[in-house]
Amino acid sequence: MKKEPLLQIFERLSDYCQEYKVLSEGELSVRIRECLQALSDAERAELEKKIGGNVKALIFKSVTSTEKISVFSPDMHTKINYQGEVFYCLPTHGYLAEDLEAAFLRWAKLRSPLSALKDVLTDFLERCKYEVKDETSVCENEHCELIAVKKNKTTHRDLHLFIFSSIKFVSLFIEEHHAALEKTETEEKVIVVPTEKTPAPFISFVREHEAGGVMIWVADVEKRAVNPFIGTPKDAEVEKNFANPEQARRAVNVWMRKMHFFDL
């Protein structure tokens, strides 16, 4: 006999929570939505009749608070803020730093898919009169790469761009692929990452790493905009097409001064 819809959902969520121990607010919302979508139309109607109101919101509240709508509801009411995001943890879990970091990176991939970042970046490069020649690697896992070329009678510029779902992925990549990022006379290297809710991930990156000759750009998928974070492009056309380069660089200078103050 098939289990009632609410029990199906809570069993799936319980398995997921037990597997990962720590979930971001966004990831948990995505998983609840997927559980609801897995139900048949009849099962969803039965569930709405049983608990009423906004089903997704009520299930989320049941998981993340002490107000349970079922004894089978998983309990993730322990709330933690990390790198500008909200996370929920099992009450009995030790909230290890690596679990929070892993949860942040899982959410980054869901929140900022490489395909969306690539689309914004390609549009930006075309406005700067570059041609995206080819992809040097498939967009999967943690990064993808693009080669962009501007060539006419007086100009020949090459950009090698590395796209990541979060600046948190960049640190390990720099350590493992240092040679790929070395500056050359013929090609500028650019790392592209999405915006974050707070400057915290960017400040952590600057504290721990030197970008060398590599530029870092920040893409806002919602606004379809690109701005500089580290480095200045040689091509004035790129600078002209940044959404608000002066404001972005002022923000970075403010962060750097604050970092210096707290490091004293």
Short mmCIF file of C-alpha atoms in Angstrom, two decimals:
data_model
loop_
_atom_site.label_atom_id
_atom_site.label_comp_id
_atom_site.label_asym_id
_atom_site.label_seq_id
_atom_site.Cartn_x
_atom_site.Cartn_y
_atom_site.Cartn_z
CA MET A 1 0.00 0.00 0.00
CA LYS A 2 1.38 3.40 -1.00
CA LYS A 3 2.26 5.77 1.84
CA GLU A 4 0.37 9.00 2.33
CA PRO A 5 1.93 12.03 0.54
CA LEU A 6 3.16 13.86 3.65
CA LEU A 7 4.94 10.74 4.93
CA GLN A 8 6.57 10.23 1.51
CA ILE A 9 7.93 13.78 1.60
CA PHE A 10 9.21 13.62 5.16
CA GLU A 11 10.93 10.27 4.59
CA ARG A 12 12.76 11.65 1.55
CA LEU A 13 13.72 14.82 3.41
CA SER A 14 14.87 12.84 6.46
CA ASP A 15 17.18 10.71 4.31
CA TYR A 16 18.62 13.85 2.69
CA CYS A 17 19.11 15.65 6.01
CA GLN A 18 20.80 12.62 7.56
CA GLU A 19 23.14 12.34 4.58
CA TYR A 20 24.35 15.95 4.60
CA LYS A 21 23.73 17.09 8.22
CA VAL A 22 23.82 20.79 7.21
CA LEU A 23 21.63 22.41 4.52
CA SER A 24 21.37 25.97 3.30
CA GLU A 25 17.98 27.64 3.34
CA GLY A 26 17.97 27.65 -0.46
CA GLU A 27 18.96 24.00 -0.84
CA LEU A 28 16.27 22.87 1.59
CA SER A 29 13.65 24.89 -0.33
CA VAL A 30 14.76 23.27 -3.59
CA ARG A 31 14.53 19.76 -2.10
CA ILE A 32 11.05 20.40 -0.69
CA ARG A 33 9.89 21.66 -4.09
CA GLU A 34 11.33 18.56 -5.78
CA CYS A 35 9.50 16.30 -3.30
CA LEU A 36 6.24 18.07 -4.04
CA GLN A 37 6.81 17.80 -7.79
CA ALA A 38 7.39 14.05 -7.43
CA LEU A 39 3.82 13.60 -6.19
CA SER A 40 0.93 12.93 -8.54
CA ASP A 41 -1.75 15.57 -9.03
CA ALA A 42 -4.10 13.52 -6.85
CA GLU A 43 -1.51 13.22 -4.09
CA ARG A 44 -0.82 16.96 -4.12
CA ALA A 45 -4.55 17.66 -3.90
CA GLU A 46 -4.83 15.24 -0.96
CA LEU A 47 -1.90 16.96 0.78
CA GLU A 48 -3.33 20.45 0.27
CA LYS A 49 -6.67 19.30 1.67
CA LYS A 50 -5.00 17.74 4.71
CA ILE A 51 -2.70 20.58 5.84
CA GLY A 52 -4.12 23.59 3.97
CA GLY A 53 -2.37 26.90 3.41
CA ASN A 54 0.96 27.19 1.59
CA VAL A 55 2.10 23.55 1.61
CA LYS A 56 5.74 24.25 0.76
CA ALA A 57 6.02 26.96 3.44
CA LEU A 58 4.37 24.77 6.08
CA ILE A 59 6.71 21.86 5.35
CA PHE A 60 9.74 24.19 5.48
CA LYS A 61 8.56 25.59 8.83
CA SER A 62 8.00 22.10 10.19
CA VAL A 63 11.57 21.06 9.31
CA THR A 64 13.26 24.26 10.52
CA SER A 65 11.30 25.03 13.70
CA THR A 66 9.78 23.30 16.71
CA GLU A 67 6.27 23.64 15.21
CA LYS A 68 5.88 20.21 13.62
CA ILE A 69 2.98 19.19 11.41
CA SER A 70 3.92 15.52 11.73
CA VAL A 71 5.90 13.32 14.10
CA PHE A 72 7.79 12.13 11.02
CA SER A 73 9.10 15.60 10.19
CA PRO A 74 12.91 15.86 10.26
CA ASP A 75 14.26 18.33 12.80
CA MET A 76 16.72 20.93 11.46
CA HIS A 77 15.73 23.81 13.75
CA THR A 78 19.32 24.77 14.66
CA LYS A 79 20.08 27.87 12.57
CA ILE A 80 23.55 29.17 11.65
CA ASN A 81 24.69 32.14 9.54
CA TYR A 82 27.78 31.44 7.43
CA GLN A 83 29.34 33.53 4.66
CA GLY A 84 26.15 35.59 4.35
CA GLU A 85 23.86 32.56 3.93
CA VAL A 86 21.45 30.88 6.36
CA PHE A 87 21.99 27.18 7.17
CA TYR A 88 19.99 24.64 9.17
CA CYS A 89 21.59 21.77 11.06
CA LEU A 90 20.55 18.59 12.86
CA PRO A 91 20.37 19.42 16.60
CA THR A 92 22.68 16.54 17.48
CA HIS A 93 25.31 17.43 14.88
CA GLY A 94 28.61 19.11 15.76
CA TYR A 95 28.39 21.73 12.98
CA LEU A 96 31.89 21.06 11.74
CA ALA A 97 33.42 23.73 9.54
CA GLU A 98 33.81 21.31 6.63
CA ASP A 99 30.09 20.49 6.70
CA LEU A 100 29.15 24.18 6.52
CA GLU A 101 31.65 24.71 3.71
CA ALA A 102 30.32 21.72 1.77
CA ALA A 103 26.74 22.97 2.21
CA PHE A 104 27.75 26.43 0.99
CA LEU A 105 29.37 24.96 -2.13
CA ARG A 106 26.37 22.72 -2.90
CA TRP A 107 24.11 25.76 -2.69
CA ALA A 108 26.48 27.81 -4.88
CA LYS A 109 26.13 25.28 -7.68
CA LEU A 110 22.34 25.34 -7.41
CA ARG A 111 22.10 29.12 -7.04
CA SER A 112 24.62 30.10 -9.75
CA PRO A 113 24.75 27.38 -12.42
CA LEU A 114 27.71 27.61 -14.77
CA SER A 115 25.41 27.70 -17.80
CA ALA A 116 23.75 30.91 -16.55
CA LEU A 117 27.09 32.56 -15.78
CA LYS A 118 28.47 31.54 -19.17
CA ASP A 119 25.44 33.07 -20.89
CA VAL A 120 25.90 36.43 -19.11
CA LEU A 121 29.64 36.41 -19.79
CA THR A 122 29.23 35.55 -23.49
CA ASP A 123 26.78 38.42 -23.90
CA PHE A 124 29.23 40.77 -22.14
CA LEU A 125 32.16 39.68 -24.35
CA GLU A 126 30.13 40.16 -27.51
CA ARG A 127 29.29 43.72 -26.41
CA CYS A 128 33.04 44.24 -26.03
CA LYS A 129 33.43 43.03 -29.66
CA TYR A 130 35.02 39.68 -28.77
CA GLU A 131 34.23 36.39 -30.45
CA VAL A 132 33.93 33.37 -28.18
CA LYS A 133 36.02 30.92 -30.20
CA ASP A 134 35.55 27.68 -28.31
CA GLU A 135 35.09 26.03 -24.97
CA THR A 136 38.26 24.43 -23.69
CA SER A 137 36.37 22.29 -21.18
CA VAL A 138 32.81 21.15 -20.63
CA CYS A 139 30.78 23.23 -18.16
CA GLU A 140 30.42 20.77 -15.32
CA ASN A 141 31.28 20.36 -11.66
CA GLU A 142 33.15 23.44 -10.47
CA HIS A 143 34.22 25.42 -13.53
CA CYS A 144 34.26 25.84 -17.28
CA GLU A 145 36.58 27.75 -19.59
CA LEU A 146 36.12 30.05 -22.58
CA ILE A 147 38.53 31.53 -25.10
CA ALA A 148 37.53 34.96 -26.45
CA VAL A 149 39.33 36.69 -29.31
CA LYS A 150 39.23 40.21 -30.72
CA LYS A 151 41.03 40.50 -34.03
CA ASN A 152 41.07 43.21 -36.68
CA LYS A 153 43.65 45.13 -38.73
CA THR A 154 45.09 46.92 -35.69
CA THR A 155 44.15 44.72 -32.74
CA HIS A 156 44.66 41.15 -31.61
CA ARG A 157 43.59 40.35 -28.05
CA ASP A 158 43.02 36.96 -26.43
CA LEU A 159 41.16 36.31 -23.19
CA HIS A 160 41.24 32.95 -21.41
CA LEU A 161 38.31 32.91 -18.98
CA PHE A 162 37.69 30.49 -16.11
CA ILE A 163 34.09 30.50 -14.81
CA PHE A 164 33.15 29.32 -11.30
CA SER A 165 29.86 29.06 -9.38
CA SER A 166 31.46 30.78 -6.37
CA ILE A 167 34.75 32.43 -5.49
CA LYS A 168 34.99 29.70 -2.83
CA PHE A 169 35.88 27.24 -5.63
CA VAL A 170 38.75 29.42 -6.88
CA SER A 171 41.19 28.85 -4.02
CA LEU A 172 41.69 25.14 -4.69
CA PHE A 173 41.81 25.71 -8.45
CA ILE A 174 44.63 28.24 -8.06
CA GLU A 175 46.60 25.78 -5.94
CA GLU A 176 46.13 22.89 -8.37
CA HIS A 177 46.35 24.78 -11.70
CA HIS A 178 48.89 27.50 -11.01
CA ALA A 179 50.60 27.03 -14.38
CA ALA A 180 47.32 27.46 -16.30
CA LEU A 181 46.87 30.89 -14.72
CA GLU A 182 50.36 32.24 -15.35
CA LYS A 183 50.38 35.56 -17.18
CA THR A 184 51.59 35.55 -20.79
CA GLU A 185 52.33 38.28 -23.33
CA THR A 186 49.65 37.12 -25.74
CA GLU A 187 46.77 36.14 -23.47
CA GLU A 188 45.04 37.72 -20.47
CA LYS A 189 43.68 35.33 -17.85
CA VAL A 190 40.34 36.09 -16.19
CA ILE A 191 38.47 34.33 -13.39
CA VAL A 192 34.72 35.00 -13.39
CA VAL A 193 32.57 34.39 -10.31
CA PRO A 194 28.99 35.34 -9.33
CA THR A 195 27.88 37.91 -6.79
CA GLU A 196 27.36 36.80 -3.18
CA LYS A 197 24.90 37.98 -0.54
CA THR A 198 27.73 39.62 1.44
CA PRO A 199 31.39 40.50 0.77
CA ALA A 200 32.49 37.77 3.23
CA PRO A 201 33.55 35.13 0.65
CA PHE A 202 35.52 37.75 -1.32
CA ILE A 203 37.23 39.07 1.81
CA SER A 204 38.17 35.51 2.80
CA PHE A 205 39.65 34.94 -0.65
CA VAL A 206 41.77 38.12 -0.55
CA ARG A 207 43.02 37.27 2.95
CA GLU A 208 44.20 33.83 1.85
CA HIS A 209 45.32 34.17 -1.77
CA GLU A 210 47.28 36.28 -4.22
CA ALA A 211 45.66 36.45 -7.64
CA GLY A 212 48.98 37.27 -9.31
CA GLY A 213 48.46 38.56 -12.83
CA VAL A 214 44.97 37.08 -13.10
CA MET A 215 41.96 39.39 -13.26
CA ILE A 216 38.80 38.51 -11.35
CA TRP A 217 35.41 39.69 -12.59
CA VAL A 218 32.07 39.40 -10.79
CA ALA A 219 28.93 38.56 -12.76
CA ASP A 220 25.42 39.42 -11.59
CA VAL A 221 23.15 36.91 -13.36
CA GLU A 222 19.91 38.66 -12.37
CA LYS A 223 21.08 42.05 -13.69
CA ARG A 224 23.11 40.47 -16.53
CA ALA A 225 26.04 42.69 -15.53
CA VAL A 226 29.79 42.21 -15.08
CA ASN A 227 32.13 44.26 -12.87
CA PRO A 228 35.82 44.13 -11.92
CA PHE A 229 37.03 42.78 -8.60
CA ILE A 230 40.79 42.41 -9.06
CA GLY A 231 42.90 43.79 -11.91
CA THR A 232 42.38 46.20 -14.78
CA PRO A 233 41.89 45.00 -18.37
CA LYS A 234 44.17 46.26 -21.13
CA ASP A 235 41.19 46.66 -23.44
CA ALA A 236 39.35 49.96 -22.92
CA GLU A 237 36.25 48.43 -24.53
CA VAL A 238 35.99 45.94 -21.65
CA GLU A 239 36.34 48.71 -19.07
CA LYS A 240 33.62 50.70 -20.84
CA ASN A 241 31.17 47.79 -20.72
CA PHE A 242 31.55 47.02 -17.03
CA ALA A 243 28.28 47.93 -15.28
CA ASN A 244 29.81 50.22 -12.64
CA PRO A 245 33.59 49.75 -12.40
CA GLU A 246 34.31 52.81 -10.26
CA GLN A 247 31.79 51.81 -7.60
CA ALA A 248 33.01 48.21 -7.63
CA ARG A 249 36.65 49.25 -7.16
CA ARG A 250 35.72 51.69 -4.38
CA ALA A 251 33.97 48.85 -2.56
CA VAL A 252 37.06 46.66 -2.84
CA ASN A 253 39.25 49.48 -1.48
CA VAL A 254 36.92 49.86 1.51
CA TRP A 255 37.11 46.12 2.23
CA MET A 256 40.90 46.18 1.98
CA ARG A 257 41.17 49.09 4.43
CA LYS A 258 38.88 47.31 6.89
CA MET A 259 40.93 44.13 6.56
CA HIS A 260 44.13 46.07 7.28
CA PHE A 261 42.52 47.70 10.34
CA PHE A 262 41.40 44.35 11.83
CA ASP A 263 44.76 42.72 11.06
CA LEU A 264 46.66 45.38 13.07
#
